[in-house]
Coordinates of C-alpha atoms and ligand atoms in Angstrom, one line a residue:
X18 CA 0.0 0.0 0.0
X19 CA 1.2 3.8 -0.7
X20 CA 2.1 6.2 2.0
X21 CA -1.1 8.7 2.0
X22 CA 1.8 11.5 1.8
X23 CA 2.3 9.7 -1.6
X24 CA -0.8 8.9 -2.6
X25 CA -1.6 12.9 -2.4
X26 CA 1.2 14.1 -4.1
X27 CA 0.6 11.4 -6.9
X28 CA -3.2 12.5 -7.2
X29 CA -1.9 16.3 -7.3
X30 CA 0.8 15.6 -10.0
X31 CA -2.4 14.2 -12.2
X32 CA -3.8 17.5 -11.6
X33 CA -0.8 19.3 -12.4
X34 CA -0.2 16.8 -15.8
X35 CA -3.7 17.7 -17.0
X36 CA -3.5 21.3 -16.0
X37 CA 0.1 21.3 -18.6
X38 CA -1.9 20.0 -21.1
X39 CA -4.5 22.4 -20.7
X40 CA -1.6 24.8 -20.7
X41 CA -0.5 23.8 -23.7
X42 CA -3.9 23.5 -25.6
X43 CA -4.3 27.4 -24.1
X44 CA -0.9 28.3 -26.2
X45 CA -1.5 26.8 -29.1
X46 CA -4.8 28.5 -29.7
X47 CA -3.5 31.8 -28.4
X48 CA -0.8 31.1 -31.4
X49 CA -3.2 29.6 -33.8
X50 CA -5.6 33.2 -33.5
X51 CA -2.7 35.2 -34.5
X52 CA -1.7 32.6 -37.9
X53 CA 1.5 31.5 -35.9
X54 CA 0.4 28.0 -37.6
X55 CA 4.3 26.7 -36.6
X56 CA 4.4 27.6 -32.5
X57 CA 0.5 26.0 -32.8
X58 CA 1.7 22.7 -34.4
X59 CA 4.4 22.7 -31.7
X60 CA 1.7 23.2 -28.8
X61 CA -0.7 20.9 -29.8
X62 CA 1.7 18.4 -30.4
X63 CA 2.6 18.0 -26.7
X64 CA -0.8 18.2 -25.8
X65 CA -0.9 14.4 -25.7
X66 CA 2.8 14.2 -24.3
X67 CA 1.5 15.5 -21.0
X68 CA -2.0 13.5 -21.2
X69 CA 0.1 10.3 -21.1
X70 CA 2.4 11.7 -18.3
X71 CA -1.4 11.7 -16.4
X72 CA -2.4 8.3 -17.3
X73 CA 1.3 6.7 -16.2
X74 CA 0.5 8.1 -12.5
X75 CA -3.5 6.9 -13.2
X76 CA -2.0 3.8 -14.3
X77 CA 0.1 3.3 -11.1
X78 CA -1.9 4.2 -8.5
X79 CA -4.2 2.2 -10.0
X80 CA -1.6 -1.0 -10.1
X81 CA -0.7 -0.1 -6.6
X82 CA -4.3 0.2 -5.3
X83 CA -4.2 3.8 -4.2
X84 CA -7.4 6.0 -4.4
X85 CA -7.0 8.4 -7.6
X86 CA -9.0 11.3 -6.8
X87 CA -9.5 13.6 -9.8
X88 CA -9.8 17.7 -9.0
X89 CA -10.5 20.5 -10.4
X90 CA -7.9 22.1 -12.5
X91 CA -7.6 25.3 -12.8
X92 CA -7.6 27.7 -16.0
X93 CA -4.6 28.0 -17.8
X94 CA -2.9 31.3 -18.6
X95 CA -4.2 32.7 -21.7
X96 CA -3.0 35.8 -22.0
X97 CA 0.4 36.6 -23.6
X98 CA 2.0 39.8 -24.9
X99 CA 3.7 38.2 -28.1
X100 CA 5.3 34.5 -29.0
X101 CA 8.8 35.1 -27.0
X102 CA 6.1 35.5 -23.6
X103 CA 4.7 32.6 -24.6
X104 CA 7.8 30.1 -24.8
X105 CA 9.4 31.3 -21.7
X106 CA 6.2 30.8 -20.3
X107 CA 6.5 27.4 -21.4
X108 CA 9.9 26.8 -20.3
X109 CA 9.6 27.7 -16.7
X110 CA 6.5 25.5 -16.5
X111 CA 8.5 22.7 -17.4
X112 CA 10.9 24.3 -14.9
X113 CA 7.9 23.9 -12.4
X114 CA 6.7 20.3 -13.0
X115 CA 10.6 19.5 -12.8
X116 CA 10.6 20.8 -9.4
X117 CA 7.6 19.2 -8.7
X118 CA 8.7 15.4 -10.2
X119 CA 11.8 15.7 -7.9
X120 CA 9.9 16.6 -4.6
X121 CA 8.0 13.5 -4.7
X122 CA 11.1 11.3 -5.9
X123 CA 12.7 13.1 -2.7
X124 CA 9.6 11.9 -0.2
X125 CA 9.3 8.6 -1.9
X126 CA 12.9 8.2 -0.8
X127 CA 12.3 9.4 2.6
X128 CA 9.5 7.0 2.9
X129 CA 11.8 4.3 1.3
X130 CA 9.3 3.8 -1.2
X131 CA 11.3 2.4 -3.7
X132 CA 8.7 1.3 -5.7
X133 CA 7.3 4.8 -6.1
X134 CA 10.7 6.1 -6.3
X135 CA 11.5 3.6 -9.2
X136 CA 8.3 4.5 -11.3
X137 CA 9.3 8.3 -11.2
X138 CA 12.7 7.5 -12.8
X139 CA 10.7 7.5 -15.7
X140 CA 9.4 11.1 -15.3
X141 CA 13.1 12.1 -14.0
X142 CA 14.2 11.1 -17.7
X143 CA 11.4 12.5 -19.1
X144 CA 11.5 16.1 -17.5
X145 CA 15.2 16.2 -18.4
X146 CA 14.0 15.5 -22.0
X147 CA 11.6 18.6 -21.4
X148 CA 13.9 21.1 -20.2
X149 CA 16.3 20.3 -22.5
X150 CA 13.9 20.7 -25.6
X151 CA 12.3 24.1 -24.1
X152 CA 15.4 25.4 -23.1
X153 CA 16.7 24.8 -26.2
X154 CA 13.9 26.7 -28.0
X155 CA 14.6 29.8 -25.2
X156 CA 18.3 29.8 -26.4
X157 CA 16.8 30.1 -30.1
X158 CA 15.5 32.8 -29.2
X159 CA 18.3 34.1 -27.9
X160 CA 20.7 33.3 -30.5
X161 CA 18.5 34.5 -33.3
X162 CA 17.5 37.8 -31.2
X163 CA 13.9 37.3 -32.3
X164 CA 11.5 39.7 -30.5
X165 CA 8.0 38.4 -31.1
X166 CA 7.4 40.9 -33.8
X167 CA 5.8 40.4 -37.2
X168 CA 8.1 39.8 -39.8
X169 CA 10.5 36.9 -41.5
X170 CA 11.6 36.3 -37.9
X171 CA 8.4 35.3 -37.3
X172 CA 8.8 33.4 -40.1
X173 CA 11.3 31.5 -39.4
X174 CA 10.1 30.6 -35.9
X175 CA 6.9 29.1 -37.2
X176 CA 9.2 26.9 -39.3
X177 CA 11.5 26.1 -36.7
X178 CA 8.5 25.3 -34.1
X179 CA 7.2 23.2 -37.2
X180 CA 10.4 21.1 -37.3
X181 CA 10.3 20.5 -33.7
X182 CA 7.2 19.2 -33.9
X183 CA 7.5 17.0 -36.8
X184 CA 10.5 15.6 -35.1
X185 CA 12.9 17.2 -37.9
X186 CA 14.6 19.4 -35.7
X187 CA 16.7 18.5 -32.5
X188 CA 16.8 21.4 -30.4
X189 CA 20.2 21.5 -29.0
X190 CA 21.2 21.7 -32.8
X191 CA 19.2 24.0 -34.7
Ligands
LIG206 FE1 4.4 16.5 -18.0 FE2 5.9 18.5 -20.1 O1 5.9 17.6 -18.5

């Protein structure tokens, strides 16, 4: 049986997993409204990413016998002054559920909960994977100098994003 200091951090992270996705959904309309058709793709493509993050902790507590409680999640962030906003928004989120993955590794190995602590190596891999694909996109930015504004920088964003998404771009090397 889980630890109930487990149990509730597990049934929070499914909030927080949904709530990412949510997120997520939330950017790529804000982009898709303003014909930013590239940053959309990229959005909606890890709309699903973080709905299977969910269903691995449903999955587990379910396996393990816990009681998976499902709240409310709150609205997600929706307004955004122009594109650059948007993906450092998105980068310290990822920043955020990082933090968040590694608190309950930390209890799980305070309540020697190995099991629990071995089912989050997944997500330890995982968020590693995220920060290094949204950081990545936030030293694009960077590098290019891009500002948000209209223009072939915008361009060239979209199309960027677009690879990313598509899986045609790695984001440590473009
Ligand atoms: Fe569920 Fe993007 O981390």
């Amino acid at each position: 049986m889980l630890k109930e200091n487990i149990v509730e951090l597990l049934n929070a992270q499914i909030t927080h997993e949904t709530y990412a996705a949510q997120l997520y959904l939330q950017m790529a309309m804000w982009c898709e409204e303003r014909g930013m058709r590239g940053a959309a793709s990229f959005f909606r493509s890890h709309v699903p990413e973080e709905m299977n993050h969910r269903d691995k902790l449903v999955n587990y507590m379910v396996e393990s016998g816990a009681k998976v409680l499902i709240d409310a999640v709150p609205a997600p962030r929706a307004d955004f002054d122009n594109l650059v906003e948007v993906l450092r928004a998105a980068y310290a989120h990822e920043q955020k559920v990082t933090a968040q993955i590694h608190h309950i590794a930390a209890t799980a190995l305070d309540e020697k909960d190995f099991s629990t602590f071995n089912m989050l190596q997944w997500f330890i891999a995982e968020q590693r994977e995220e920060l290094v694909l949204f950081r990545g996109i936030v030293e694009h930015i960077e590098l290019t100098g891009f500002t948000g504004e209209n223009g072939v920088a915008m361009v060239q964003m979209n199309r960027y994003l677009h690879r990313l998404a598509s899986g045609e771009a790695h984001p440590e090397l473009s």
